[in-house]
PDB file of C-alpha atoms in Angstrom:
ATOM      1  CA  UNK A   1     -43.778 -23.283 -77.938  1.00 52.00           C
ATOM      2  CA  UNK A   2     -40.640 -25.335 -76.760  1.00 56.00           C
ATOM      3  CA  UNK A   3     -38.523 -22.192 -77.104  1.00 59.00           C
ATOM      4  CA  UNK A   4     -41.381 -19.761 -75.056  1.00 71.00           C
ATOM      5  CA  UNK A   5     -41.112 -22.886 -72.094  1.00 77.00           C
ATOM      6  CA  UNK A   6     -37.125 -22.546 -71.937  1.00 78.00           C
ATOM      7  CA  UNK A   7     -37.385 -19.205 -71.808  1.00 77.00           C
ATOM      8  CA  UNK A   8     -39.758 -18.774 -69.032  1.00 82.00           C
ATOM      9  CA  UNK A   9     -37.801 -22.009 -67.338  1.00 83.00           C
ATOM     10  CA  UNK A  10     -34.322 -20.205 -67.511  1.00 81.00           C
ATOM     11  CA  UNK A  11     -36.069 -16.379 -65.891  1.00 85.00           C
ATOM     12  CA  UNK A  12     -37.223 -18.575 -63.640  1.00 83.00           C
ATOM     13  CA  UNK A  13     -34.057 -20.204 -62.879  1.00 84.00           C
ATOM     14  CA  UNK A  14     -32.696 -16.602 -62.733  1.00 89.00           C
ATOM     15  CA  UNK A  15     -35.114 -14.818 -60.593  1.00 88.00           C
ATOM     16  CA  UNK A  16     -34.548 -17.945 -58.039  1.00 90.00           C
ATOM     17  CA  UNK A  17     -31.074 -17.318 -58.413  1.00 91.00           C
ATOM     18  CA  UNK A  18     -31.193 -13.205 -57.424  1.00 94.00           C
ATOM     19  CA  UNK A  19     -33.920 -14.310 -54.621  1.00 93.00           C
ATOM     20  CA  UNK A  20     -31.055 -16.456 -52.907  1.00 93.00           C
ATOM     21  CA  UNK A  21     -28.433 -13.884 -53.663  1.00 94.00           C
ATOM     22  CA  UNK A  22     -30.760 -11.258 -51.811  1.00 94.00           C
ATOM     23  CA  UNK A  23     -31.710 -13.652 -49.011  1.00 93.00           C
ATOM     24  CA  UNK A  24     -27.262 -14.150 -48.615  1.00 94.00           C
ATOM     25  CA  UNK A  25     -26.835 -10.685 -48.940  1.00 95.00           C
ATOM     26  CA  UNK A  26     -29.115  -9.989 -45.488  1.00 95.00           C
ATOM     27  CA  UNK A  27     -27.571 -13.060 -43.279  1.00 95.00           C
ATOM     28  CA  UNK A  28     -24.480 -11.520 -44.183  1.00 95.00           C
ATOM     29  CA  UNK A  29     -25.548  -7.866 -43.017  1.00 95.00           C
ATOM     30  CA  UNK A  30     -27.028  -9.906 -39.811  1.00 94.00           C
ATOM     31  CA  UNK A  31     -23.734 -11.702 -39.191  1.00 94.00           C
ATOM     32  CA  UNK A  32     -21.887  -8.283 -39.382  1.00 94.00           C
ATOM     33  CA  UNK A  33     -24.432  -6.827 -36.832  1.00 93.00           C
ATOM     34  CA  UNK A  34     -24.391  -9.790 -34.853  1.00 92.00           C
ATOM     35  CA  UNK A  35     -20.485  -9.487 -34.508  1.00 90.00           C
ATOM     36  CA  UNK A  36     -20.395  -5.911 -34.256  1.00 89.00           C
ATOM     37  CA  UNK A  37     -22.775  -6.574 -30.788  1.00 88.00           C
ATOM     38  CA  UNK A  38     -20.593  -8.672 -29.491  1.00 86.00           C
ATOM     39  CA  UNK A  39     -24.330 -10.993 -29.355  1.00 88.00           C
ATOM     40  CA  UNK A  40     -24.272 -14.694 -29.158  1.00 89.00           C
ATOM     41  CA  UNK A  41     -24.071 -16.376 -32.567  1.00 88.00           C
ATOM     42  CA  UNK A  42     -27.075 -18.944 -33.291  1.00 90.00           C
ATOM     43  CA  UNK A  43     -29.459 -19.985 -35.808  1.00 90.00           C
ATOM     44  CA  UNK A  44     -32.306 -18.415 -34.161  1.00 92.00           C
ATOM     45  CA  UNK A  45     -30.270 -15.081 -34.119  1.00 91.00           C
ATOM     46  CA  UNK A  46     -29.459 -14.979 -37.774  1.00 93.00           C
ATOM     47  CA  UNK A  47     -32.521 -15.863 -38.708  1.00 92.00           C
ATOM     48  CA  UNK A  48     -34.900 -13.430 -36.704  1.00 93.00           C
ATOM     49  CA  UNK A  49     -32.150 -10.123 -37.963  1.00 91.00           C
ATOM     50  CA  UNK A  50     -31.946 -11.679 -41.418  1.00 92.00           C
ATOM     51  CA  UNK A  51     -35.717 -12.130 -41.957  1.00 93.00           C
ATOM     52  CA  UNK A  52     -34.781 -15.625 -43.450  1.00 93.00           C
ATOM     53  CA  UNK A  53     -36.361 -19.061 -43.007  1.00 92.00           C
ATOM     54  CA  UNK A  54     -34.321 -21.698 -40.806  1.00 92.00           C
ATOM     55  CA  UNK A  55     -34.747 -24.288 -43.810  1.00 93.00           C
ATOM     56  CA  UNK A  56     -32.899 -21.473 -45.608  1.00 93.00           C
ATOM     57  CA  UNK A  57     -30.428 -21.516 -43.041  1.00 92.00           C
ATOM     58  CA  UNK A  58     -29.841 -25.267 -43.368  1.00 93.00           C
ATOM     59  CA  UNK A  59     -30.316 -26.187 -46.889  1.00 93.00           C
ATOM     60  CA  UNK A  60     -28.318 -23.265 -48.217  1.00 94.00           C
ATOM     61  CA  UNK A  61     -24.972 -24.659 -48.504  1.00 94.00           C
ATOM     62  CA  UNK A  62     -23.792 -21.189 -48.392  1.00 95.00           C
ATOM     63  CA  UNK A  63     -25.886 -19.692 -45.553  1.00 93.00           C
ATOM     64  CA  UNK A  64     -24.921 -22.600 -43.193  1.00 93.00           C
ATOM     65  CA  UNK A  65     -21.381 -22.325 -44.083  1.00 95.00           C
ATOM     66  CA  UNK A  66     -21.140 -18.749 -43.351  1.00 93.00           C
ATOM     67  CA  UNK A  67     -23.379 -18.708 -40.384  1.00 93.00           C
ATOM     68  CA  UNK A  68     -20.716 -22.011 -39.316  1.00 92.00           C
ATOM     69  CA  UNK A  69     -18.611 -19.524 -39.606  1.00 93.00           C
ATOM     70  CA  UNK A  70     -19.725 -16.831 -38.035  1.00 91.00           C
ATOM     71  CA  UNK A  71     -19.857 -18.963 -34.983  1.00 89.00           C
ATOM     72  CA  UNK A  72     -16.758 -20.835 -34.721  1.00 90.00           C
ATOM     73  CA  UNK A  73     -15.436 -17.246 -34.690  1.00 88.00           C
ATOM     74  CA  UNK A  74     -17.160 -16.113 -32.189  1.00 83.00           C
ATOM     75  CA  UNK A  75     -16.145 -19.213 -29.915  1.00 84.00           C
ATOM     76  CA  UNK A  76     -12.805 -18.386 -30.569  1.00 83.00           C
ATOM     77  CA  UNK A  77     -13.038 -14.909 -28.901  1.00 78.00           C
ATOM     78  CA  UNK A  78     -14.602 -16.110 -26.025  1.00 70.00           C
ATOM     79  CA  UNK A  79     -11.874 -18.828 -25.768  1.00 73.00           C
ATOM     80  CA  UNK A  80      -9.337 -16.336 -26.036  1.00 75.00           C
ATOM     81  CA  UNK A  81     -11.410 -13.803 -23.304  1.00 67.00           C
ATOM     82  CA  UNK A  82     -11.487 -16.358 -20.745  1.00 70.00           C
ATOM     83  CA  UNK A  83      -8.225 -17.732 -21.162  1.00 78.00           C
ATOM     84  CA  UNK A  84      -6.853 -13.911 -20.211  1.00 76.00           C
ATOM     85  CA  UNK A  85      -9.112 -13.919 -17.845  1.00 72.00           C
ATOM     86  CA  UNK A  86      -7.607 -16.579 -16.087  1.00 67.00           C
ATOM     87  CA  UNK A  87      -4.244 -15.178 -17.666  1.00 74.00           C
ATOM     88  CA  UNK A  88      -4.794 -11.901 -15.129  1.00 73.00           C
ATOM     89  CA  UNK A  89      -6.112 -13.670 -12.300  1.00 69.00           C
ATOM     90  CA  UNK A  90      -3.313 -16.373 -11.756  1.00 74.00           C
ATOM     91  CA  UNK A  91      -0.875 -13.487 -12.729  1.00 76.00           C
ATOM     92  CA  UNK A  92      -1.946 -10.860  -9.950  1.00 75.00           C
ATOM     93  CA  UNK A  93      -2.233 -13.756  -7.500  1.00 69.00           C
ATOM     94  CA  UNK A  94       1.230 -14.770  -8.580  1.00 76.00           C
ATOM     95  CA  UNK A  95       2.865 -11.757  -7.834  1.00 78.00           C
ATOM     96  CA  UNK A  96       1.047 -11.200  -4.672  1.00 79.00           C
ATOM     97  CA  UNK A  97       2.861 -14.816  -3.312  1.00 74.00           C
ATOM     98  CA  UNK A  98       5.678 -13.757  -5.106  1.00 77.00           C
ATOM     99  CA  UNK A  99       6.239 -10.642  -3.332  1.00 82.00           C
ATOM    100  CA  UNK A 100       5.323 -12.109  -0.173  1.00 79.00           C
ATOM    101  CA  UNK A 101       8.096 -14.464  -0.948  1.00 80.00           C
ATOM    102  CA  UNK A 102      10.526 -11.953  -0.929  1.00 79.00           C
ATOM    103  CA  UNK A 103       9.726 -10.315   1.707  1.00 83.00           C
ATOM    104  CA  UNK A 104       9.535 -13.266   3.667  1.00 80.00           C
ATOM    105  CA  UNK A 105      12.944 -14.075   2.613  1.00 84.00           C
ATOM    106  CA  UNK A 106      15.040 -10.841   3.297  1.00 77.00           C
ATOM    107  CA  UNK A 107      13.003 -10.869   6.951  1.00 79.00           C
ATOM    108  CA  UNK A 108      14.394 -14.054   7.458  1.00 82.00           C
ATOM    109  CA  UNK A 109      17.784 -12.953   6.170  1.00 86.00           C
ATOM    110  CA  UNK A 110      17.779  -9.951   8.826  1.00 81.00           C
ATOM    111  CA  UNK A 111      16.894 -12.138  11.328  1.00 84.00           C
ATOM    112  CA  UNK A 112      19.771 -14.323  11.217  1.00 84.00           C
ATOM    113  CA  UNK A 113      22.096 -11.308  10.854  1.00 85.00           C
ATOM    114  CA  UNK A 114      20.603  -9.835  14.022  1.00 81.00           C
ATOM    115  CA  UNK A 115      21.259 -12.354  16.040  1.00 82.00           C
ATOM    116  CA  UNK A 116      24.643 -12.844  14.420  1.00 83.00           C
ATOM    117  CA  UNK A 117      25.663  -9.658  15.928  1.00 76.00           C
ATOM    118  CA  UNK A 118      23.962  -9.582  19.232  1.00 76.00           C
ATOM    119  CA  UNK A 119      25.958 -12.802  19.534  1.00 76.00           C
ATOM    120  CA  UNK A 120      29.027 -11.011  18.912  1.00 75.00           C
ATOM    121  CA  UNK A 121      27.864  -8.187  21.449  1.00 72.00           C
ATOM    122  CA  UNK A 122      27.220 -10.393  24.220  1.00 69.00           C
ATOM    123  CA  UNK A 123      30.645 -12.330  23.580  1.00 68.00           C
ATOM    124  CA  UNK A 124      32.783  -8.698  23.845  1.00 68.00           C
ATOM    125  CA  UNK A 125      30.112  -7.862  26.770  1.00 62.00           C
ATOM    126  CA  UNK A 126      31.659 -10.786  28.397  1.00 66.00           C
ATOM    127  CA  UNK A 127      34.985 -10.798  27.687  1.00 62.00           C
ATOM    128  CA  UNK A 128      35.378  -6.986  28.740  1.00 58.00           C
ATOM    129  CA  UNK A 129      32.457  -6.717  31.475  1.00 56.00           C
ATOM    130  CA  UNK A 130      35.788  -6.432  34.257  1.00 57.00           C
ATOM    131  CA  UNK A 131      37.989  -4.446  32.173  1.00 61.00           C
ATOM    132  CA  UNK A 132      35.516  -1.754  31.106  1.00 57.00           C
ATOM    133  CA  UNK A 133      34.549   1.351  33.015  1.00 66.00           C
ATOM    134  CA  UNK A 134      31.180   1.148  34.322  1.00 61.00           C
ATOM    135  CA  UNK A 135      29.551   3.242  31.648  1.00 68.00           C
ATOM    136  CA  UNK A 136      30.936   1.432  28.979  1.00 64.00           C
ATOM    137  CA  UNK A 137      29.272  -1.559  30.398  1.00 60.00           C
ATOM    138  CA  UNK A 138      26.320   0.239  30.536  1.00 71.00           C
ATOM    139  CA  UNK A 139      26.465   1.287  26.946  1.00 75.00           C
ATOM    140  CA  UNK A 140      27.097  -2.222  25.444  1.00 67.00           C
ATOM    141  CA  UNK A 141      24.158  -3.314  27.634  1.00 74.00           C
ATOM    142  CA  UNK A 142      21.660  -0.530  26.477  1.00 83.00           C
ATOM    143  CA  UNK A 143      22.446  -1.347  22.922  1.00 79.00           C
ATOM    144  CA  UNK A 144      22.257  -5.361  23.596  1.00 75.00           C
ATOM    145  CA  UNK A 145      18.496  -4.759  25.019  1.00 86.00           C
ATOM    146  CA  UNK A 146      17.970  -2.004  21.680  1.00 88.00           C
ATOM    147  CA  UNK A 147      19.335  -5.103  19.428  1.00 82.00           C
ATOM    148  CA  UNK A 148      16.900  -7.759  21.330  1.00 86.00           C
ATOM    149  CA  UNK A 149      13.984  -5.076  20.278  1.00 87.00           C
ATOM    150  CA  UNK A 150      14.509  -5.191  17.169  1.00 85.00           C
ATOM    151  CA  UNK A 151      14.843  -8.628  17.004  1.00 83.00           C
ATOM    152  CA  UNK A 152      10.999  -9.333  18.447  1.00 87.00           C
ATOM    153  CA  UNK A 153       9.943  -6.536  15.965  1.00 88.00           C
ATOM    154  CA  UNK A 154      11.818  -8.632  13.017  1.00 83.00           C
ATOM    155  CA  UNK A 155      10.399 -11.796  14.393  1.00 86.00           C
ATOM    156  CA  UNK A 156       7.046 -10.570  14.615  1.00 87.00           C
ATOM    157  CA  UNK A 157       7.327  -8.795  11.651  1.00 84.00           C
ATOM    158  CA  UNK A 158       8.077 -12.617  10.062  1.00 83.00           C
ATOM    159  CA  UNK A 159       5.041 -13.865  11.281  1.00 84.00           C
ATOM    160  CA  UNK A 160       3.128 -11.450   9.646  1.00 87.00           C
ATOM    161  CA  UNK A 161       4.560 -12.331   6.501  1.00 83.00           C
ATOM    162  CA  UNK A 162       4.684 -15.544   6.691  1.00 86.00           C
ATOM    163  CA  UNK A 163       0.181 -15.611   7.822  1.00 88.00           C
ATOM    164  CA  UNK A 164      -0.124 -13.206   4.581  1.00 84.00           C
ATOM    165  CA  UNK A 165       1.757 -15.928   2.536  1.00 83.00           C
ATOM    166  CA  UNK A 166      -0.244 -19.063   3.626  1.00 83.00           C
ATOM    167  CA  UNK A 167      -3.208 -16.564   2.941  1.00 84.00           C
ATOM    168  CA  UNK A 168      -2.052 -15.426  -0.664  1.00 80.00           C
ATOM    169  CA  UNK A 169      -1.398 -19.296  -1.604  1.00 83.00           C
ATOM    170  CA  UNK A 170      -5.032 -20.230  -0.552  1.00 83.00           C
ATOM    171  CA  UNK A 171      -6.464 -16.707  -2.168  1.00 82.00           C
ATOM    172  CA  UNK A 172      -4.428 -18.270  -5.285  1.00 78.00           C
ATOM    173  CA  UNK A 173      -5.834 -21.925  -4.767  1.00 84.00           C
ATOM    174  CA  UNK A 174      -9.337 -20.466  -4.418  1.00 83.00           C
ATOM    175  CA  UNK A 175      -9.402 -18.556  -7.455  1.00 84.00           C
ATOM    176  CA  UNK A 176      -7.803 -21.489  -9.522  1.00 80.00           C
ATOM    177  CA  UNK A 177     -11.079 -23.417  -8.158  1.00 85.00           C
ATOM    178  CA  UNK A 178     -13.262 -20.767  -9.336  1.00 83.00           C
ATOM    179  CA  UNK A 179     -11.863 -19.951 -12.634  1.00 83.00           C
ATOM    180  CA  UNK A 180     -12.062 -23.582 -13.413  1.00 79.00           C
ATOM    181  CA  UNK A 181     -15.738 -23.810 -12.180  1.00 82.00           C
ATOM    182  CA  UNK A 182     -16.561 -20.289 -14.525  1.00 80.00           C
ATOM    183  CA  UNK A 183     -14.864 -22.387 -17.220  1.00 75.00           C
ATOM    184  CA  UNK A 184     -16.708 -25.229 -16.896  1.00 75.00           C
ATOM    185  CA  UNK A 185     -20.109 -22.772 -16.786  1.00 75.00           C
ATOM    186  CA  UNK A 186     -19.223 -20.964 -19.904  1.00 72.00           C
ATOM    187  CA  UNK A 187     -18.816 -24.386 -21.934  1.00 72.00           C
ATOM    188  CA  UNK A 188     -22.553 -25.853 -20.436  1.00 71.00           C
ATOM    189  CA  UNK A 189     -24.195 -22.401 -21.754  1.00 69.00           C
ATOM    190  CA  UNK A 190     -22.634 -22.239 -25.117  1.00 60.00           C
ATOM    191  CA  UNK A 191     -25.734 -21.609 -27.532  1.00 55.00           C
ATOM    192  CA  UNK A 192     -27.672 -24.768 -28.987  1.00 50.00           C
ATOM    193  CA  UNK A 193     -27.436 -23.636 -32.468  1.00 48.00           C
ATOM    194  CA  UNK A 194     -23.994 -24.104 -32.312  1.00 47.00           C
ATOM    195  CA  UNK A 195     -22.507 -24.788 -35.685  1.00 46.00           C
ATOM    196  CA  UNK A 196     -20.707 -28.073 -35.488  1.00 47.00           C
ATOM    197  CA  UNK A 197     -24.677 -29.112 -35.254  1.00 46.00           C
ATOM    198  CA  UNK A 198     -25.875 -27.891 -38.470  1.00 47.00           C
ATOM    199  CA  UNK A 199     -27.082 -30.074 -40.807  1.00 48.00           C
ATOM    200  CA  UNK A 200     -29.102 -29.993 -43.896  1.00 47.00           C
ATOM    201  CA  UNK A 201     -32.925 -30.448 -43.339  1.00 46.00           C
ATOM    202  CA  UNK A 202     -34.425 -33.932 -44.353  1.00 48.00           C
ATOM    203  CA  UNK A 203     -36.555 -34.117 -47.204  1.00 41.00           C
TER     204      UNK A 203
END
């Protein structure tokens, strides 16, 4: 009799033993889907794909280690997507001011070199005006006025760059502002279920 009751306790010890190895065997297949979506990772998730009870979910020191997993993975992803995000946003901003920059700079730099030699112009212009035939006069004074043209063009041409500048720096500031805001978003609506949570069922 005491050998028919161990034998009966120890298939029933194995048949409990295949059920959980079943019941691992179909989180595991849900965790796969799960990831292979690209679907938020939570309790509720696993358990409605899985066809599995929550308390198995909990009390299953496998199941919630896997499922802990599952989900500290996917929070890692969507670290890593919104950090290049942000990566791409401050970088294209970046380079806009950047190149505005330069542009800004060499403007500035033909400025000054403009007016270096218009300078130089009107000092031969006066130092020859009662030497020089009329139409040289005339010739030195038509390319003064062409040099003081281009100057206003250069200096409004400055201006311009400098307003789209100011204006890339605040488009930058602005997105800084928004990407933190998203940030902050994303972390409110991370799933309840979360993992760092889990713990076994009382009693």
């Amino acid at each position: 009799m005491s050998g028919s009751t161990s034998a009966q306790t120890a298939r029933a010890v194995q048949a409990r033993r295949q059920h959980t190895e079943k019941l691992l065997v179909r989180v595991r297949d849900a965790l796969a889907a799960i990831r292979k979506e690209r679907a938020p990772v939570t309790v509720r998730a696993v358990e409605r794909r899985a066809g599995v009870s929550r308390a198995f979910l909990y009390q299953n020191a496998t199941a919630r280690q896997l499922v802990a997993e599952a989900v500290a993975q996917a929070e890692g992803r969507q670290a890593r997507s919104r950090q290049e995000t942000a990566d791409a946003v401050e970088a294209s901003w970046r380079e806009r001011a950047l190149n505005a920059e330069d542009a800004l700079r060499h403007a500035v730099a033909e400025i000054q070199a403009q007016r270096r030699h218009i300078g130089e112009l009107m000092g031969r212009i006066r130092d020859l005006e009662l030497d020089l035939p009329a139409d040289a006069v005339q010739r030195l004074t038509t390319e003064s006025a062409t040099l003081k043209q281009q100057l206003r063009t250069l200096t409004a041409d400055h201006h311009t760059l400098t307003t789209r500048l100011a204006a890339a720096r605040d488009n930058n500031r602005s997105q800084d502002r928004k990407i933190a805001e998203l940030q902050a978003l994303l972390l409110e609506q991370q799933p309840s279920g979360s993992v760092r949570h889990l713990r076994p069922l009382q009693g």
